[in-house]
Amino acid sequence: ELFLGTKSMYRINETSTIQPFKNLRESLEGFAYGSYFAEIANRVSVENSPDEEFLRLFLNCLYALDKGIEAPKKIKTVFELKTASVCGYTPDLSGCSLCGKEIVFLDTLLGKGFCESCKKNPPNLLRVNETVVSAIEYICSVDIKKMFSFNATDELMTYLGIISEEYLKTQLDCEFKTLDYLKKIQKKINSYYTNKN
């Protein structure tokens, strides 16, 4: 329960937990993913401007992480691309933005696709193929209820993760400290399992 105090500042009067996300609190990796999602939410949320669609996306992704409904890297990738889409940054991958041919590059700054001959701004270009483009278009356009309803190889999910991460950072013009933390945690976990085997 909130009430509006002096200087148009809201004050919290009372709270009650609806969903505790217990597993995220008890797992270092889960906590790292949740923190990253929360930092993105903080970045894209506008004060005094409710955004029901983004809130549903945020909570559904936290729930999926908490319950282990999908692999964490798939949830992260979907959350990043869907956040970009909900915030109005859906990439235009319908064809090369200059000549209309099939695209082979995504410009993460312009949010447009380019063919081999028309490519520009090499630092912002990421190579894509038909499978990658189809996955991105599906994630960005599908209803939130069906956003995890696709199959992808581990290799594809890894590359989509690179694209979604870079695309969101570039579009929001933001570096996320919690993403650095998440990567450190993942590196330690991978190192632990590598040494154990």
PDB file of C-alpha atoms in Angstrom:
ATOM      1  CA  GLU A   1       0.000   0.000   0.000  1.00  0.00           C
ATOM      2  CA  LEU A   2       1.379   3.348  -1.053  1.00  0.00           C
ATOM      3  CA  PHE A   3       0.343   6.830  -0.125  1.00  0.00           C
ATOM      4  CA  LEU A   4       1.352  10.097  -1.709  1.00  0.00           C
ATOM      5  CA  GLY A   5       3.414  12.147   0.719  1.00  0.00           C
ATOM      6  CA  THR A   6       4.953  15.580   0.489  1.00  0.00           C
ATOM      7  CA  LYS A   7       6.843  16.686  -2.631  1.00  0.00           C
ATOM      8  CA  SER A   8       4.860  14.159  -4.728  1.00  0.00           C
ATOM      9  CA  MET A   9       6.852  11.281  -3.220  1.00  0.00           C
ATOM     10  CA  TYR A  10       5.159   7.943  -2.565  1.00  0.00           C
ATOM     11  CA  ARG A  11       5.690   6.279   0.784  1.00  0.00           C
ATOM     12  CA  ILE A  12       5.181   2.597   1.526  1.00  0.00           C
ATOM     13  CA  ASN A  13       2.594   2.069   4.229  1.00  0.00           C
ATOM     14  CA  GLU A  14       2.221  -1.720   4.163  1.00  0.00           C
ATOM     15  CA  THR A  15       3.378  -4.695   2.078  1.00  0.00           C
ATOM     16  CA  SER A  16       2.565  -8.374   1.722  1.00  0.00           C
ATOM     17  CA  THR A  17       4.356 -10.998  -0.368  1.00  0.00           C
ATOM     18  CA  ILE A  18       2.421 -12.486  -3.277  1.00  0.00           C
ATOM     19  CA  GLN A  19       5.234 -14.521  -4.870  1.00  0.00           C
ATOM     20  CA  PRO A  20       8.430 -14.965  -2.818  1.00  0.00           C
ATOM     21  CA  PHE A  21      10.585 -16.413  -5.658  1.00  0.00           C
ATOM     22  CA  LYS A  22      12.161 -18.670  -3.039  1.00  0.00           C
ATOM     23  CA  ASN A  23      14.460 -20.536  -5.442  1.00  0.00           C
ATOM     24  CA  LEU A  24      15.951 -17.294  -6.789  1.00  0.00           C
ATOM     25  CA  ARG A  25      16.867 -16.242  -3.263  1.00  0.00           C
ATOM     26  CA  GLU A  26      18.503 -19.585  -2.490  1.00  0.00           C
ATOM     27  CA  SER A  27      20.607 -19.888  -5.664  1.00  0.00           C
ATOM     28  CA  LEU A  28      23.527 -17.579  -6.418  1.00  0.00           C
ATOM     29  CA  GLU A  29      22.969 -18.003 -10.159  1.00  0.00           C
ATOM     30  CA  GLY A  30      19.204 -17.452  -9.815  1.00  0.00           C
ATOM     31  CA  PHE A  31      19.831 -14.346  -7.727  1.00  0.00           C
ATOM     32  CA  ALA A  32      22.268 -13.030 -10.368  1.00  0.00           C
ATOM     33  CA  TYR A  33      19.737 -13.536 -13.185  1.00  0.00           C
ATOM     34  CA  GLY A  34      16.943 -11.968 -11.113  1.00  0.00           C
ATOM     35  CA  SER A  35      19.132  -8.967 -10.256  1.00  0.00           C
ATOM     36  CA  TYR A  36      19.955  -8.444 -13.928  1.00  0.00           C
ATOM     37  CA  PHE A  37      16.269  -8.575 -14.884  1.00  0.00           C
ATOM     38  CA  ALA A  38      15.461  -6.119 -12.079  1.00  0.00           C
ATOM     39  CA  GLU A  39      18.139  -3.677 -13.264  1.00  0.00           C
ATOM     40  CA  ILE A  40      16.684  -3.777 -16.778  1.00  0.00           C
ATOM     41  CA  ALA A  41      13.191  -3.232 -15.327  1.00  0.00           C
ATOM     42  CA  ASN A  42      14.458  -0.244 -13.367  1.00  0.00           C
ATOM     43  CA  ARG A  43      16.052   1.189 -16.502  1.00  0.00           C
ATOM     44  CA  VAL A  44      12.983   0.918 -18.751  1.00  0.00           C
ATOM     45  CA  SER A  45      10.289   1.787 -16.194  1.00  0.00           C
ATOM     46  CA  VAL A  46       8.951   5.323 -16.170  1.00  0.00           C
ATOM     47  CA  GLU A  47       7.850   6.793 -12.847  1.00  0.00           C
ATOM     48  CA  ASN A  48       4.072   7.259 -12.469  1.00  0.00           C
ATOM     49  CA  SER A  49       3.508   5.523 -15.792  1.00  0.00           C
ATOM     50  CA  PRO A  50       2.207   1.957 -15.310  1.00  0.00           C
ATOM     51  CA  ASP A  51       3.222  -0.517 -18.005  1.00  0.00           C
ATOM     52  CA  GLU A  52       1.145  -3.667 -17.599  1.00  0.00           C
ATOM     53  CA  GLU A  53       2.698  -5.486 -20.563  1.00  0.00           C
ATOM     54  CA  PHE A  54       6.266  -5.050 -19.334  1.00  0.00           C
ATOM     55  CA  LEU A  55       5.267  -5.968 -15.772  1.00  0.00           C
ATOM     56  CA  ARG A  56       3.734  -9.224 -17.061  1.00  0.00           C
ATOM     57  CA  LEU A  57       6.910  -9.932 -19.042  1.00  0.00           C
ATOM     58  CA  PHE A  58       9.144  -9.227 -16.042  1.00  0.00           C
ATOM     59  CA  LEU A  59       7.114 -11.326 -13.604  1.00  0.00           C
ATOM     60  CA  ASN A  60       6.643 -14.220 -16.052  1.00  0.00           C
ATOM     61  CA  CYS A  61      10.405 -14.384 -16.646  1.00  0.00           C
ATOM     62  CA  LEU A  62      11.154 -14.279 -12.906  1.00  0.00           C
ATOM     63  CA  TYR A  63       8.584 -17.032 -12.372  1.00  0.00           C
ATOM     64  CA  ALA A  64      10.087 -19.157 -15.174  1.00  0.00           C
ATOM     65  CA  LEU A  65      13.536 -18.742 -13.615  1.00  0.00           C
ATOM     66  CA  ASP A  66      12.273 -19.539 -10.124  1.00  0.00           C
ATOM     67  CA  LYS A  67      10.431 -22.694 -11.207  1.00  0.00           C
ATOM     68  CA  GLY A  68      13.071 -23.860 -13.713  1.00  0.00           C
ATOM     69  CA  ILE A  69      10.504 -23.885 -16.525  1.00  0.00           C
ATOM     70  CA  GLU A  70      13.197 -23.188 -19.131  1.00  0.00           C
ATOM     71  CA  ALA A  71      17.000 -22.990 -19.179  1.00  0.00           C
ATOM     72  CA  PRO A  72      18.162 -19.686 -17.645  1.00  0.00           C
ATOM     73  CA  LYS A  73      19.996 -18.573 -20.781  1.00  0.00           C
ATOM     74  CA  LYS A  74      16.828 -19.063 -22.863  1.00  0.00           C
ATOM     75  CA  ILE A  75      14.804 -17.016 -20.365  1.00  0.00           C
ATOM     76  CA  LYS A  76      17.465 -14.275 -20.393  1.00  0.00           C
ATOM     77  CA  THR A  77      17.528 -14.126 -24.192  1.00  0.00           C
ATOM     78  CA  VAL A  78      13.736 -13.990 -24.456  1.00  0.00           C
ATOM     79  CA  PHE A  79      13.543 -11.342 -21.723  1.00  0.00           C
ATOM     80  CA  GLU A  80      16.117  -9.128 -23.469  1.00  0.00           C
ATOM     81  CA  LEU A  81      14.511  -9.349 -26.924  1.00  0.00           C
ATOM     82  CA  LYS A  82      10.964  -9.064 -25.606  1.00  0.00           C
ATOM     83  CA  THR A  83      11.942  -6.056 -23.465  1.00  0.00           C
ATOM     84  CA  ALA A  84      13.367  -4.352 -26.550  1.00  0.00           C
ATOM     85  CA  SER A  85      10.136  -5.105 -28.408  1.00  0.00           C
ATOM     86  CA  VAL A  86       7.803  -3.943 -25.608  1.00  0.00           C
ATOM     87  CA  CYS A  87       9.822  -0.709 -25.322  1.00  0.00           C
ATOM     88  CA  GLY A  88       9.430   0.021 -29.045  1.00  0.00           C
ATOM     89  CA  TYR A  89      12.843  -1.187 -30.246  1.00  0.00           C
ATOM     90  CA  THR A  90      11.769  -4.195 -32.330  1.00  0.00           C
ATOM     91  CA  PRO A  91      14.441  -4.700 -35.010  1.00  0.00           C
ATOM     92  CA  ASP A  92      13.320  -4.484 -38.637  1.00  0.00           C
ATOM     93  CA  LEU A  93      14.496  -7.758 -40.153  1.00  0.00           C
ATOM     94  CA  SER A  94      12.080  -7.943 -43.086  1.00  0.00           C
ATOM     95  CA  GLY A  95      14.895  -7.363 -45.590  1.00  0.00           C
ATOM     96  CA  CYS A  96      17.911  -5.174 -46.225  1.00  0.00           C
ATOM     97  CA  SER A  97      16.925  -1.662 -45.216  1.00  0.00           C
ATOM     98  CA  LEU A  98      18.598  -0.231 -48.330  1.00  0.00           C
ATOM     99  CA  CYS A  99      17.860  -2.691 -51.148  1.00  0.00           C
ATOM    100  CA  GLY A 100      15.328  -5.178 -49.735  1.00  0.00           C
ATOM    101  CA  LYS A 101      17.493  -8.286 -50.268  1.00  0.00           C
ATOM    102  CA  GLU A 102      17.848 -11.034 -47.670  1.00  0.00           C
ATOM    103  CA  ILE A 103      19.754  -9.756 -44.656  1.00  0.00           C
ATOM    104  CA  VAL A 104      22.999 -11.206 -43.340  1.00  0.00           C
ATOM    105  CA  PHE A 105      23.739  -8.544 -40.718  1.00  0.00           C
ATOM    106  CA  LEU A 106      21.807  -6.872 -37.917  1.00  0.00           C
ATOM    107  CA  ASP A 107      22.892  -3.348 -37.056  1.00  0.00           C
ATOM    108  CA  THR A 108      22.360  -3.216 -33.277  1.00  0.00           C
ATOM    109  CA  LEU A 109      22.440   0.597 -33.259  1.00  0.00           C
ATOM    110  CA  LEU A 110      19.984   1.236 -36.095  1.00  0.00           C
ATOM    111  CA  GLY A 111      17.854  -1.849 -35.387  1.00  0.00           C
ATOM    112  CA  LYS A 112      17.873  -2.704 -39.101  1.00  0.00           C
ATOM    113  CA  GLY A 113      19.107  -5.507 -41.302  1.00  0.00           C
ATOM    114  CA  PHE A 114      21.610  -5.232 -44.136  1.00  0.00           C
ATOM    115  CA  CYS A 115      22.745  -7.501 -46.926  1.00  0.00           C
ATOM    116  CA  GLU A 116      26.423  -8.172 -47.658  1.00  0.00           C
ATOM    117  CA  SER A 117      26.702  -5.354 -50.236  1.00  0.00           C
ATOM    118  CA  CYS A 118      24.867  -2.667 -48.261  1.00  0.00           C
ATOM    119  CA  LYS A 119      26.398  -3.222 -44.802  1.00  0.00           C
ATOM    120  CA  LYS A 120      27.554  -0.108 -42.955  1.00  0.00           C
ATOM    121  CA  ASN A 121      28.917   0.782 -39.500  1.00  0.00           C
ATOM    122  CA  PRO A 122      30.901  -2.469 -38.990  1.00  0.00           C
ATOM    123  CA  PRO A 123      31.304  -2.024 -35.196  1.00  0.00           C
ATOM    124  CA  ASN A 124      27.536  -2.422 -34.703  1.00  0.00           C
ATOM    125  CA  LEU A 125      26.998  -5.347 -37.063  1.00  0.00           C
ATOM    126  CA  LEU A 126      26.242  -8.902 -35.978  1.00  0.00           C
ATOM    127  CA  ARG A 127      25.964 -11.693 -38.531  1.00  0.00           C
ATOM    128  CA  VAL A 128      22.557 -13.377 -38.771  1.00  0.00           C
ATOM    129  CA  ASN A 129      21.013 -16.124 -40.874  1.00  0.00           C
ATOM    130  CA  GLU A 130      17.460 -17.169 -41.667  1.00  0.00           C
ATOM    131  CA  THR A 131      17.142 -19.287 -38.491  1.00  0.00           C
ATOM    132  CA  VAL A 132      18.381 -16.475 -36.235  1.00  0.00           C
ATOM    133  CA  VAL A 133      16.091 -13.946 -37.934  1.00  0.00           C
ATOM    134  CA  SER A 134      13.077 -16.268 -37.566  1.00  0.00           C
ATOM    135  CA  ALA A 135      13.793 -16.776 -33.847  1.00  0.00           C
ATOM    136  CA  ILE A 136      14.167 -13.037 -33.201  1.00  0.00           C
ATOM    137  CA  GLU A 137      10.980 -12.219 -35.122  1.00  0.00           C
ATOM    138  CA  TYR A 138       9.059 -14.919 -33.259  1.00  0.00           C
ATOM    139  CA  ILE A 139      10.193 -13.758 -29.817  1.00  0.00           C
ATOM    140  CA  CYS A 140       9.502 -10.095 -30.564  1.00  0.00           C
ATOM    141  CA  SER A 141       6.048 -10.647 -32.063  1.00  0.00           C
ATOM    142  CA  VAL A 142       4.513 -13.516 -30.071  1.00  0.00           C
ATOM    143  CA  ASP A 143       2.198 -13.021 -27.111  1.00  0.00           C
ATOM    144  CA  ILE A 144       3.935 -13.147 -23.720  1.00  0.00           C
ATOM    145  CA  LYS A 145       2.066 -16.371 -22.860  1.00  0.00           C
ATOM    146  CA  LYS A 146       3.795 -18.165 -25.761  1.00  0.00           C
ATOM    147  CA  MET A 147       7.212 -16.512 -25.664  1.00  0.00           C
ATOM    148  CA  PHE A 148       9.045 -19.703 -24.604  1.00  0.00           C
ATOM    149  CA  SER A 149       7.147 -21.950 -27.045  1.00  0.00           C
ATOM    150  CA  PHE A 150       9.936 -22.561 -29.510  1.00  0.00           C
ATOM    151  CA  ASN A 151      12.736 -25.083 -29.845  1.00  0.00           C
ATOM    152  CA  ALA A 152      16.332 -24.104 -30.480  1.00  0.00           C
ATOM    153  CA  THR A 153      19.642 -25.895 -30.341  1.00  0.00           C
ATOM    154  CA  ASP A 154      22.081 -24.984 -27.585  1.00  0.00           C
ATOM    155  CA  GLU A 155      24.346 -23.409 -30.202  1.00  0.00           C
ATOM    156  CA  LEU A 156      21.512 -21.233 -31.539  1.00  0.00           C
ATOM    157  CA  MET A 157      20.484 -20.143 -28.025  1.00  0.00           C
ATOM    158  CA  THR A 158      24.074 -19.190 -27.219  1.00  0.00           C
ATOM    159  CA  TYR A 159      24.335 -17.016 -30.340  1.00  0.00           C
ATOM    160  CA  LEU A 160      20.857 -15.526 -29.843  1.00  0.00           C
ATOM    161  CA  GLY A 161      21.983 -14.661 -26.307  1.00  0.00           C
ATOM    162  CA  ILE A 162      24.948 -12.714 -27.664  1.00  0.00           C
ATOM    163  CA  ILE A 163      22.691 -10.835 -30.082  1.00  0.00           C
ATOM    164  CA  SER A 164      19.918 -10.087 -27.551  1.00  0.00           C
ATOM    165  CA  GLU A 165      22.390  -8.854 -24.944  1.00  0.00           C
ATOM    166  CA  GLU A 166      24.229  -6.582 -27.359  1.00  0.00           C
ATOM    167  CA  TYR A 167      21.026  -5.349 -28.978  1.00  0.00           C
ATOM    168  CA  LEU A 168      19.370  -4.346 -25.701  1.00  0.00           C
ATOM    169  CA  LYS A 169      22.521  -2.663 -24.340  1.00  0.00           C
ATOM    170  CA  THR A 170      22.941  -0.681 -27.563  1.00  0.00           C
ATOM    171  CA  GLN A 171      19.280   0.325 -27.861  1.00  0.00           C
ATOM    172  CA  LEU A 172      19.067   1.435 -24.211  1.00  0.00           C
ATOM    173  CA  ASP A 173      22.578   2.949 -24.366  1.00  0.00           C
ATOM    174  CA  CYS A 174      23.372   1.317 -21.067  1.00  0.00           C
ATOM    175  CA  GLU A 175      25.922  -0.993 -19.457  1.00  0.00           C
ATOM    176  CA  PHE A 176      24.424  -3.218 -16.768  1.00  0.00           C
ATOM    177  CA  LYS A 177      26.547  -3.868 -13.668  1.00  0.00           C
ATOM    178  CA  THR A 178      24.433  -6.866 -12.763  1.00  0.00           C
ATOM    179  CA  LEU A 179      25.226  -8.422 -16.154  1.00  0.00           C
ATOM    180  CA  ASP A 180      28.934  -8.297 -15.302  1.00  0.00           C
ATOM    181  CA  TYR A 181      28.117  -9.935 -11.966  1.00  0.00           C
ATOM    182  CA  LEU A 182      26.030 -12.627 -13.703  1.00  0.00           C
ATOM    183  CA  LYS A 183      28.906 -13.430 -16.061  1.00  0.00           C
ATOM    184  CA  LYS A 184      31.337 -13.767 -13.152  1.00  0.00           C
ATOM    185  CA  ILE A 185      28.962 -16.168 -11.402  1.00  0.00           C
ATOM    186  CA  GLN A 186      28.505 -18.219 -14.587  1.00  0.00           C
ATOM    187  CA  LYS A 187      32.268 -18.366 -15.107  1.00  0.00           C
ATOM    188  CA  LYS A 188      32.770 -19.672 -11.556  1.00  0.00           C
ATOM    189  CA  ILE A 189      30.016 -22.263 -11.958  1.00  0.00           C
ATOM    190  CA  ASN A 190      31.446 -23.456 -15.295  1.00  0.00           C
ATOM    191  CA  SER A 191      34.925 -23.611 -13.792  1.00  0.00           C
ATOM    192  CA  TYR A 192      33.651 -25.624 -10.828  1.00  0.00           C
ATOM    193  CA  TYR A 193      31.948 -28.228 -13.031  1.00  0.00           C
ATOM    194  CA  THR A 194      34.928 -28.383 -15.416  1.00  0.00           C
ATOM    195  CA  ASN A 195      37.346 -29.051 -12.537  1.00  0.00           C
ATOM    196  CA  LYS A 196      34.959 -31.527 -10.946  1.00  0.00           C
ATOM    197  CA  ASN A 197      34.851 -33.642 -14.106  1.00  0.00           C
TER     198      ASN A 197
END
